[in-house]
Amino acid sequence: MARERKKSADAMSTDSGSESTGDLHDALSDESSFYGDSYEKERLEELVSDFDVVHYWEKIHPRSLATIQSRAQKADARAAANAKVKAKAASEQAESDSSPAPKIEPDASEPSQVIRTNPRTTRQASESVEEFLSRLPPSMTKAAAPVGPWIYIYNHRENLHSGSVSTLVARGTELLRNYENEKSALEVEHHKTTTSKTKSSSTAKPRSNAALGRKLVPLRRNLETSLFALARETGVVSGKWMLFPTAEHVDEVWAAVVEATANDELGVAAKVATDDESGGGRLVAIYTRDYEDKKDVKRVLEKLVELGLVDRGAAARPIYYKCDAYTYLDIKSTNTYGLKASLYSSRDALGWKG
């Protein structure tokens, strides 16, 4: 009797398991509503078919906030590691050398925020122009320590203020990231609309990128306005005219700039790139106090023309003026924001009235 009850129980268990398995199969079958109703499945399938993987990874993913934040975190980690290495090297140098260690600027395009009294990179008040040029000729001065990538001269009659660079960089970077996110959103919408219209009609032509460009224009103008307002608010308003003499002529050009700066005939400061052994042209930057002071900006340019360092003719190759705020934010001529890296050209500035 007990054996019969066990067989009966086993049979019931088997039937129940089969029924449960059948219910699960029905729930997950293509005909079930587990994945949504027919409309929902059709919508999802359309989204999958419209999704352009290559476009996402090439255009959208690199500009997403998460990607930018990840890159920024990695950059911060690298910077922290480099800072530790530099701190250790500076400590070791201090033990073996009683003179102050030089400030080596990490970026070859960094503006003129240096210690003026550093004799290894800067002309001293007690040093004549001839002594300074003889001690640090740019054609022969290497970019390695102890001098570093730049040689400086300051107009000792002027008091150059750098403003709050850290605030500018922090808030300016946020503005740039916000622009990238808004730009990416517009690109996604443009691509989605273009793909949808092309699929709906076999004769429809893809929408031109000009339509996207028109939407980006006001976005870019707003970014530019916000960056200049931030530069003014933080006091980072200096800028520079940029010359690019060859290595063969850099000493001659630098000598003219140094003498004019020392005589209070140019701007508040100037710098020249040392020899990094790349063989390329050397940057000579001539600084003015305020990029919005067009009268002073033009005055410095006209002095460069008088010195024979810039040509005035209409067919002459122009030089360009860049504000330091853009330099600190690493906005170069090939930037992804579509911003014009330089503020003025010599051709434009020489035509200013007044």
mmCIF file of C-alpha atoms in Angstrom:
data_model
loop_
_atom_site.group_PDB
_atom_site.id
_atom_site.type_symbol
_atom_site.label_atom_id
_atom_site.label_comp_id
_atom_site.label_asym_id
_atom_site.label_seq_id
_atom_site.Cartn_x
_atom_site.Cartn_y
_atom_site.Cartn_z
ATOM 1 C CA MET A 1 0.000 0.000 0.000
ATOM 2 C CA ALA A 2 2.797 2.391 0.958
ATOM 3 C CA ARG A 3 4.595 1.535 -2.276
ATOM 4 C CA GLU A 4 1.482 2.390 -4.323
ATOM 5 C CA ARG A 5 1.093 5.753 -2.522
ATOM 6 C CA LYS A 6 4.730 6.586 -3.353
ATOM 7 C CA LYS A 7 4.201 5.772 -7.044
ATOM 8 C CA SER A 8 1.104 7.939 -7.093
ATOM 9 C CA ALA A 9 2.972 10.860 -5.485
ATOM 10 C CA ASP A 10 5.835 10.531 -7.961
ATOM 11 C CA ALA A 11 3.405 10.597 -10.858
ATOM 12 C CA MET A 12 1.720 13.744 -9.544
ATOM 13 C CA SER A 13 5.108 15.407 -9.079
ATOM 14 C CA THR A 14 6.100 14.589 -12.646
ATOM 15 C CA ASP A 15 2.835 15.944 -14.029
ATOM 16 C CA SER A 16 3.229 19.140 -11.986
ATOM 17 C CA GLY A 17 6.823 19.639 -13.200
ATOM 18 C CA SER A 18 5.795 19.137 -16.800
ATOM 19 C CA GLU A 19 2.994 21.637 -16.412
ATOM 20 C CA SER A 20 5.341 24.182 -14.776
ATOM 21 C CA THR A 21 7.905 23.759 -17.550
ATOM 22 C CA GLY A 22 5.207 24.173 -20.125
ATOM 23 C CA ASP A 23 3.968 27.366 -18.490
ATOM 24 C CA LEU A 24 7.533 28.774 -18.458
ATOM 25 C CA HIS A 25 7.998 27.897 -22.121
ATOM 26 C CA ASP A 26 4.718 29.613 -22.980
ATOM 27 C CA ALA A 27 5.730 32.691 -20.984
ATOM 28 C CA LEU A 28 9.055 33.038 -22.832
ATOM 29 C CA SER A 29 7.949 32.018 -26.300
ATOM 30 C CA ASP A 30 7.921 34.474 -29.207
ATOM 31 C CA GLU A 31 4.131 34.513 -29.090
ATOM 32 C CA SER A 32 3.979 35.529 -25.409
ATOM 33 C CA SER A 33 3.688 39.092 -24.099
ATOM 34 C CA PHE A 34 6.745 38.718 -21.838
ATOM 35 C CA TYR A 35 8.743 40.970 -24.203
ATOM 36 C CA GLY A 36 5.843 43.396 -24.597
ATOM 37 C CA ASP A 37 2.950 43.532 -26.974
ATOM 38 C CA SER A 38 3.370 43.466 -30.735
ATOM 39 C CA TYR A 39 3.575 47.275 -30.948
ATOM 40 C CA GLU A 40 6.317 47.442 -28.333
ATOM 41 C CA LYS A 41 8.347 44.685 -29.999
ATOM 42 C CA GLU A 42 8.017 46.412 -33.360
ATOM 43 C CA ARG A 43 9.172 49.700 -31.837
ATOM 44 C CA LEU A 44 12.209 48.086 -30.205
ATOM 45 C CA GLU A 45 13.159 46.261 -33.386
ATOM 46 C CA GLU A 46 12.987 49.559 -35.287
ATOM 47 C CA LEU A 47 15.245 51.237 -32.745
ATOM 48 C CA VAL A 48 17.784 48.435 -33.084
ATOM 49 C CA SER A 49 17.740 48.624 -36.876
ATOM 50 C CA ASP A 50 18.179 52.423 -36.778
ATOM 51 C CA PHE A 51 21.078 52.336 -34.332
ATOM 52 C CA ASP A 52 24.399 53.181 -36.015
ATOM 53 C CA VAL A 53 27.156 51.569 -33.944
ATOM 54 C CA VAL A 54 30.021 53.228 -35.814
ATOM 55 C CA HIS A 55 28.449 56.686 -35.484
ATOM 56 C CA TYR A 56 27.930 56.148 -31.756
ATOM 57 C CA TRP A 57 31.517 55.135 -31.004
ATOM 58 C CA GLU A 58 33.086 57.743 -33.293
ATOM 59 C CA LYS A 59 30.832 60.760 -32.676
ATOM 60 C CA ILE A 60 28.766 60.343 -29.528
ATOM 61 C CA HIS A 61 30.706 58.212 -27.043
ATOM 62 C CA PRO A 62 33.882 60.376 -27.055
ATOM 63 C CA ARG A 63 31.782 63.476 -26.264
ATOM 64 C CA SER A 64 29.536 62.023 -23.588
ATOM 65 C CA LEU A 65 29.854 63.414 -20.079
ATOM 66 C CA ALA A 66 30.741 59.995 -18.657
ATOM 67 C CA THR A 67 33.583 59.588 -21.143
ATOM 68 C CA ILE A 68 34.888 63.093 -20.500
ATOM 69 C CA GLN A 69 34.722 62.582 -16.739
ATOM 70 C CA SER A 70 36.562 59.275 -17.038
ATOM 71 C CA ARG A 71 39.300 60.905 -19.095
ATOM 72 C CA ALA A 72 39.522 63.786 -16.630
ATOM 73 C CA GLN A 73 39.873 61.380 -13.709
ATOM 74 C CA LYS A 74 42.638 59.494 -15.495
ATOM 75 C CA ALA A 75 44.365 62.778 -16.321
ATOM 76 C CA ASP A 76 44.122 63.854 -12.673
ATOM 77 C CA ALA A 77 45.635 60.548 -11.595
ATOM 78 C CA ARG A 78 48.517 60.964 -14.036
ATOM 79 C CA ALA A 79 49.031 64.560 -12.909
ATOM 80 C CA ALA A 80 49.120 63.476 -9.271
ATOM 81 C CA ALA A 81 51.673 60.784 -10.069
ATOM 82 C CA ASN A 82 53.810 63.260 -12.018
ATOM 83 C CA ALA A 83 53.552 65.765 -9.172
ATOM 84 C CA LYS A 84 54.911 63.185 -6.735
ATOM 85 C CA VAL A 85 57.827 62.437 -9.043
ATOM 86 C CA LYS A 86 58.580 66.151 -9.480
ATOM 87 C CA ALA A 87 58.299 66.787 -5.746
ATOM 88 C CA LYS A 88 60.751 64.002 -5.029
ATOM 89 C CA ALA A 89 63.164 65.305 -7.662
ATOM 90 C CA ALA A 90 62.872 68.852 -6.292
ATOM 91 C CA SER A 91 63.559 67.605 -2.769
ATOM 92 C CA GLU A 92 66.664 65.753 -3.912
ATOM 93 C CA GLN A 93 67.835 68.812 -5.826
ATOM 94 C CA ALA A 94 67.328 71.063 -2.802
ATOM 95 C CA GLU A 95 69.556 68.840 -0.698
ATOM 96 C CA SER A 96 72.430 69.099 -3.162
ATOM 97 C CA ASP A 97 71.911 72.691 -4.296
ATOM 98 C CA SER A 98 71.246 75.585 -1.937
ATOM 99 C CA SER A 99 69.913 77.828 -4.734
ATOM 100 C CA PRO A 100 66.149 77.774 -5.408
ATOM 101 C CA ALA A 101 64.888 75.143 -7.827
ATOM 102 C CA PRO A 102 63.513 76.456 -11.138
ATOM 103 C CA LYS A 103 59.825 76.405 -11.930
ATOM 104 C CA ILE A 104 59.497 74.186 -14.997
ATOM 105 C CA GLU A 105 56.252 74.871 -16.810
ATOM 106 C CA PRO A 106 54.515 71.625 -17.836
ATOM 107 C CA ASP A 107 52.963 72.959 -21.020
ATOM 108 C CA ALA A 108 54.897 74.657 -23.798
ATOM 109 C CA SER A 109 51.968 76.997 -24.359
ATOM 110 C CA GLU A 110 51.495 78.047 -20.740
ATOM 111 C CA PRO A 111 51.223 81.808 -20.228
ATOM 112 C CA SER A 112 53.600 84.060 -18.341
ATOM 113 C CA GLN A 113 52.835 83.058 -14.769
ATOM 114 C CA VAL A 114 56.352 82.521 -13.372
ATOM 115 C CA ILE A 115 58.527 83.689 -10.512
ATOM 116 C CA ARG A 116 60.068 86.913 -11.779
ATOM 117 C CA THR A 117 63.154 86.647 -9.589
ATOM 118 C CA ASN A 118 64.231 83.226 -10.862
ATOM 119 C CA PRO A 119 67.678 83.979 -12.329
ATOM 120 C CA ARG A 120 67.724 80.764 -14.304
ATOM 121 C CA THR A 121 64.870 81.784 -16.596
ATOM 122 C CA THR A 122 64.366 85.537 -16.217
ATOM 123 C CA ARG A 123 66.283 88.750 -16.684
ATOM 124 C CA GLN A 124 67.126 90.328 -13.332
ATOM 125 C CA ALA A 125 66.664 94.013 -12.540
ATOM 126 C CA SER A 126 70.404 94.383 -11.939
ATOM 127 C CA GLU A 127 71.287 92.637 -15.205
ATOM 128 C CA SER A 128 71.893 94.588 -18.395
ATOM 129 C CA VAL A 129 70.178 93.579 -21.613
ATOM 130 C CA GLU A 130 73.522 92.539 -23.102
ATOM 131 C CA GLU A 131 74.361 90.373 -20.083
ATOM 132 C CA PHE A 132 70.955 88.725 -20.149
ATOM 133 C CA LEU A 133 71.107 87.924 -23.873
ATOM 134 C CA SER A 134 74.634 86.602 -23.515
ATOM 135 C CA ARG A 135 73.694 84.398 -20.561
ATOM 136 C CA LEU A 136 70.551 82.917 -22.130
ATOM 137 C CA PRO A 137 70.716 82.960 -25.953
ATOM 138 C CA PRO A 138 67.563 81.088 -27.071
ATOM 139 C CA SER A 139 69.290 79.427 -30.026
ATOM 140 C CA MET A 140 71.711 77.652 -27.680
ATOM 141 C CA THR A 141 69.684 77.268 -24.480
ATOM 142 C CA LYS A 142 68.262 73.771 -24.123
ATOM 143 C CA ALA A 143 64.722 73.128 -22.931
ATOM 144 C CA ALA A 144 65.953 70.698 -20.273
ATOM 145 C CA ALA A 145 66.535 71.702 -16.636
ATOM 146 C CA PRO A 146 67.638 73.993 -15.128
ATOM 147 C CA VAL A 147 66.165 76.566 -17.550
ATOM 148 C CA GLY A 148 63.150 74.715 -18.912
ATOM 149 C CA PRO A 149 61.014 75.507 -21.976
ATOM 150 C CA TRP A 150 60.942 79.325 -21.660
ATOM 151 C CA ILE A 151 63.150 82.371 -21.194
ATOM 152 C CA TYR A 152 61.380 85.482 -19.838
ATOM 153 C CA ILE A 153 61.761 89.203 -19.613
ATOM 154 C CA TYR A 154 59.421 91.453 -17.637
ATOM 155 C CA ASN A 155 58.865 95.156 -17.898
ATOM 156 C CA HIS A 156 59.865 96.107 -14.357
ATOM 157 C CA ARG A 157 57.819 99.299 -14.641
ATOM 158 C CA GLU A 158 54.666 97.208 -14.941
ATOM 159 C CA ASN A 159 52.921 95.013 -12.382
ATOM 160 C CA LEU A 160 51.431 92.022 -14.175
ATOM 161 C CA HIS A 161 48.560 90.251 -12.403
ATOM 162 C CA SER A 162 47.650 86.727 -13.512
ATOM 163 C CA GLY A 163 44.207 86.608 -11.882
ATOM 164 C CA SER A 164 42.608 83.454 -10.504
ATOM 165 C CA VAL A 165 43.795 80.888 -13.019
ATOM 166 C CA SER A 166 42.564 77.887 -11.016
ATOM 167 C CA THR A 167 39.006 79.260 -10.937
ATOM 168 C CA LEU A 168 39.130 80.029 -14.642
ATOM 169 C CA VAL A 169 40.278 76.506 -15.495
ATOM 170 C CA ALA A 170 37.731 74.781 -13.230
ATOM 171 C CA ARG A 171 34.705 76.757 -14.382
ATOM 172 C CA GLY A 172 35.891 77.107 -17.965
ATOM 173 C CA THR A 173 36.326 73.347 -18.269
ATOM 174 C CA GLU A 174 32.763 72.914 -17.028
ATOM 175 C CA LEU A 175 31.499 75.314 -19.708
ATOM 176 C CA LEU A 176 33.360 73.379 -22.388
ATOM 177 C CA ARG A 177 31.964 70.063 -21.163
ATOM 178 C CA ASN A 178 28.423 71.415 -21.128
ATOM 179 C CA TYR A 179 28.860 72.594 -24.696
ATOM 180 C CA GLU A 180 30.116 69.160 -25.766
ATOM 181 C CA ASN A 181 27.105 67.479 -24.165
ATOM 182 C CA GLU A 182 24.623 69.840 -25.840
ATOM 183 C CA LYS A 183 26.433 69.442 -29.144
ATOM 184 C CA SER A 184 26.308 65.633 -28.853
ATOM 185 C CA ALA A 185 22.572 65.762 -28.123
ATOM 186 C CA LEU A 186 21.977 67.854 -31.254
ATOM 187 C CA GLU A 187 24.093 65.467 -33.324
ATOM 188 C CA VAL A 188 22.119 62.464 -32.070
ATOM 189 C CA GLU A 189 18.804 64.162 -32.846
ATOM 190 C CA HIS A 190 20.051 65.213 -36.286
ATOM 191 C CA HIS A 191 21.229 61.692 -37.100
ATOM 192 C CA LYS A 192 17.985 60.161 -35.832
ATOM 193 C CA THR A 193 15.836 62.526 -37.898
ATOM 194 C CA THR A 194 17.963 62.010 -40.997
ATOM 195 C CA THR A 195 17.808 58.220 -40.734
ATOM 196 C CA SER A 196 14.057 58.208 -40.088
ATOM 197 C CA LYS A 197 13.233 60.405 -43.087
ATOM 198 C CA THR A 198 15.519 58.442 -45.382
ATOM 199 C CA LYS A 199 13.835 55.166 -44.428
ATOM 200 C CA SER A 200 10.319 56.539 -44.829
ATOM 201 C CA SER A 201 10.887 57.489 -48.445
ATOM 202 C CA SER A 202 13.100 55.793 -50.984
ATOM 203 C CA THR A 203 13.489 59.089 -52.844
ATOM 204 C CA ALA A 204 14.229 61.236 -49.793
ATOM 205 C CA LYS A 205 17.698 62.751 -49.643
ATOM 206 C CA PRO A 206 19.662 62.708 -46.371
ATOM 207 C CA ARG A 207 19.551 66.010 -44.536
ATOM 208 C CA SER A 208 22.629 68.119 -45.028
ATOM 209 C CA ASN A 209 25.015 68.739 -42.167
ATOM 210 C CA ALA A 210 24.368 72.422 -42.828
ATOM 211 C CA ALA A 211 21.155 72.092 -40.842
ATOM 212 C CA LEU A 212 23.115 70.794 -37.870
ATOM 213 C CA GLY A 213 25.689 73.533 -38.341
ATOM 214 C CA ARG A 214 23.016 76.227 -38.141
ATOM 215 C CA LYS A 215 21.849 74.837 -34.804
ATOM 216 C CA LEU A 216 25.406 74.812 -33.441
ATOM 217 C CA VAL A 217 26.153 78.457 -34.317
ATOM 218 C CA PRO A 218 24.175 80.061 -31.434
ATOM 219 C CA LEU A 219 25.432 77.364 -29.070
ATOM 220 C CA ARG A 220 29.032 78.176 -29.978
ATOM 221 C CA ARG A 221 28.482 81.930 -29.702
ATOM 222 C CA ASN A 222 27.026 81.490 -26.242
ATOM 223 C CA LEU A 223 30.065 79.418 -25.222
ATOM 224 C CA GLU A 224 32.445 82.090 -26.498
ATOM 225 C CA THR A 225 30.548 84.848 -24.667
ATOM 226 C CA SER A 226 30.529 82.826 -21.446
ATOM 227 C CA LEU A 227 34.273 82.107 -21.628
ATOM 228 C CA PHE A 228 35.190 85.762 -22.137
ATOM 229 C CA ALA A 229 32.864 86.792 -19.302
ATOM 230 C CA LEU A 230 34.544 84.215 -17.056
ATOM 231 C CA ALA A 231 37.995 85.481 -18.029
ATOM 232 C CA ARG A 232 36.953 89.001 -17.048
ATOM 233 C CA GLU A 233 35.387 87.818 -13.788
ATOM 234 C CA THR A 234 38.492 85.850 -12.751
ATOM 235 C CA GLY A 235 40.922 88.559 -13.854
ATOM 236 C CA VAL A 236 42.703 86.384 -16.431
ATOM 237 C CA VAL A 237 42.678 89.053 -19.127
ATOM 238 C CA SER A 238 46.248 89.179 -20.416
ATOM 239 C CA GLY A 239 47.073 88.149 -23.969
ATOM 240 C CA LYS A 240 49.980 88.032 -26.399
ATOM 241 C CA TRP A 241 51.107 88.651 -29.939
ATOM 242 C CA MET A 242 52.891 85.570 -31.276
ATOM 243 C CA LEU A 243 55.924 85.448 -33.559
ATOM 244 C CA PHE A 244 57.448 82.238 -34.947
ATOM 245 C CA PRO A 245 61.015 82.913 -36.111
ATOM 246 C CA THR A 246 63.226 80.066 -37.290
ATOM 247 C CA ALA A 247 66.059 78.802 -35.105
ATOM 248 C CA GLU A 248 68.500 80.739 -37.316
ATOM 249 C CA HIS A 249 66.751 84.071 -36.621
ATOM 250 C CA VAL A 250 65.415 83.572 -33.104
ATOM 251 C CA ASP A 251 68.346 85.309 -31.376
ATOM 252 C CA GLU A 252 67.968 88.399 -33.549
ATOM 253 C CA VAL A 253 64.199 88.604 -33.049
ATOM 254 C CA TRP A 254 64.446 87.956 -29.313
ATOM 255 C CA ALA A 255 67.144 90.613 -28.872
ATOM 256 C CA ALA A 256 64.891 93.251 -30.458
ATOM 257 C CA VAL A 257 61.948 92.213 -28.267
ATOM 258 C CA VAL A 258 64.048 92.165 -25.082
ATOM 259 C CA GLU A 259 65.516 95.618 -25.638
ATOM 260 C CA ALA A 260 62.127 97.168 -26.450
ATOM 261 C CA THR A 261 60.502 95.504 -23.421
ATOM 262 C CA ALA A 262 63.287 96.679 -21.132
ATOM 263 C CA ASN A 263 62.831 100.224 -22.458
ATOM 264 C CA ASP A 264 59.057 100.140 -21.794
ATOM 265 C CA GLU A 265 58.286 100.277 -25.517
ATOM 266 C CA LEU A 266 56.387 96.989 -25.871
ATOM 267 C CA GLY A 267 54.152 95.065 -23.487
ATOM 268 C CA VAL A 268 54.284 93.983 -19.857
ATOM 269 C CA ALA A 269 56.387 90.881 -20.555
ATOM 270 C CA ALA A 270 57.753 88.579 -23.247
ATOM 271 C CA LYS A 271 59.033 85.035 -23.513
ATOM 272 C CA VAL A 272 60.825 82.850 -26.042
ATOM 273 C CA ALA A 273 60.896 79.083 -26.412
ATOM 274 C CA THR A 274 64.204 77.359 -25.720
ATOM 275 C CA ASP A 275 65.677 74.599 -27.885
ATOM 276 C CA ASP A 276 63.601 71.421 -27.580
ATOM 277 C CA GLU A 277 65.651 69.856 -30.402
ATOM 278 C CA SER A 278 62.578 69.506 -32.620
ATOM 279 C CA GLY A 279 64.064 71.787 -35.263
ATOM 280 C CA GLY A 280 60.837 73.750 -35.655
ATOM 281 C CA GLY A 281 60.134 77.462 -35.346
ATOM 282 C CA ARG A 282 60.421 79.140 -31.940
ATOM 283 C CA LEU A 283 57.505 80.919 -30.339
ATOM 284 C CA VAL A 284 58.161 84.472 -29.174
ATOM 285 C CA ALA A 285 55.200 85.858 -27.189
ATOM 286 C CA ILE A 286 54.807 89.581 -26.442
ATOM 287 C CA TYR A 287 52.255 90.143 -23.665
ATOM 288 C CA THR A 288 49.781 92.947 -23.109
ATOM 289 C CA ARG A 289 47.882 93.560 -19.890
ATOM 290 C CA ASP A 290 44.308 93.310 -21.215
ATOM 291 C CA TYR A 291 43.098 91.714 -24.449
ATOM 292 C CA GLU A 292 40.134 94.116 -24.583
ATOM 293 C CA ASP A 293 42.400 97.182 -24.482
ATOM 294 C CA LYS A 294 42.609 97.460 -28.255
ATOM 295 C CA LYS A 295 44.522 100.715 -28.116
ATOM 296 C CA ASP A 296 47.353 99.064 -26.189
ATOM 297 C CA VAL A 297 47.170 95.881 -28.280
ATOM 298 C CA LYS A 298 47.545 97.953 -31.453
ATOM 299 C CA ARG A 299 50.336 100.075 -29.937
ATOM 300 C CA VAL A 300 52.422 96.974 -29.216
ATOM 301 C CA LEU A 301 51.780 95.642 -32.719
ATOM 302 C CA GLU A 302 52.842 98.921 -34.325
ATOM 303 C CA LYS A 303 56.079 98.797 -32.346
ATOM 304 C CA LEU A 304 56.716 95.290 -33.683
ATOM 305 C CA VAL A 305 56.197 96.695 -37.190
ATOM 306 C CA GLU A 306 58.628 99.523 -36.413
ATOM 307 C CA LEU A 307 61.204 96.984 -35.221
ATOM 308 C CA GLY A 308 60.899 95.140 -38.527
ATOM 309 C CA LEU A 309 59.445 92.025 -36.915
ATOM 310 C CA VAL A 310 56.021 92.299 -38.595
ATOM 311 C CA ASP A 311 55.175 93.350 -42.159
ATOM 312 C CA ARG A 312 52.416 95.893 -42.690
ATOM 313 C CA GLY A 313 51.618 95.220 -46.366
ATOM 314 C CA ALA A 314 48.287 93.758 -47.445
ATOM 315 C CA ALA A 315 50.063 90.753 -48.955
ATOM 316 C CA ALA A 316 52.217 90.221 -45.870
ATOM 317 C CA ARG A 317 51.817 87.140 -43.732
ATOM 318 C CA PRO A 318 49.880 88.150 -40.587
ATOM 319 C CA ILE A 319 50.675 87.307 -36.991
ATOM 320 C CA TYR A 320 48.031 86.553 -34.382
ATOM 321 C CA TYR A 321 46.996 87.618 -30.894
ATOM 322 C CA LYS A 322 45.663 85.072 -28.393
ATOM 323 C CA CYS A 323 44.147 85.639 -24.958
ATOM 324 C CA ASP A 324 45.734 83.724 -22.067
ATOM 325 C CA ALA A 325 42.360 82.389 -20.929
ATOM 326 C CA TYR A 326 42.192 80.258 -24.082
ATOM 327 C CA THR A 327 45.760 79.090 -23.532
ATOM 328 C CA TYR A 328 45.029 77.970 -19.981
ATOM 329 C CA LEU A 329 41.949 76.101 -21.263
ATOM 330 C CA ASP A 330 44.045 74.448 -23.998
ATOM 331 C CA ILE A 331 41.902 75.872 -26.796
ATOM 332 C CA LYS A 332 44.091 75.511 -29.875
ATOM 333 C CA SER A 333 43.479 76.090 -33.565
ATOM 334 C CA THR A 334 42.290 72.493 -34.002
ATOM 335 C CA ASN A 335 39.876 72.519 -31.043
ATOM 336 C CA THR A 336 36.693 70.410 -31.168
ATOM 337 C CA TYR A 337 34.477 73.298 -30.048
ATOM 338 C CA GLY A 338 34.725 75.195 -33.315
ATOM 339 C CA LEU A 339 36.128 78.242 -31.495
ATOM 340 C CA LYS A 340 38.556 80.596 -33.180
ATOM 341 C CA ALA A 341 41.739 80.161 -31.135
ATOM 342 C CA SER A 342 43.195 83.588 -31.920
ATOM 343 C CA LEU A 343 41.410 86.799 -31.031
ATOM 344 C CA TYR A 344 42.969 89.235 -33.516
ATOM 345 C CA SER A 345 45.207 89.183 -36.577
ATOM 346 C CA SER A 346 47.795 91.851 -37.331
ATOM 347 C CA ARG A 347 46.009 92.569 -40.594
ATOM 348 C CA ASP A 348 42.803 93.426 -38.726
ATOM 349 C CA ALA A 349 44.416 95.256 -35.817
ATOM 350 C CA LEU A 350 46.481 97.565 -38.006
ATOM 351 C CA GLY A 351 43.231 98.751 -39.571
ATOM 352 C CA TRP A 352 41.607 99.706 -36.270
ATOM 353 C CA LYS A 353 40.696 103.366 -35.937
ATOM 354 C CA GLY A 354 42.097 105.423 -33.102
#
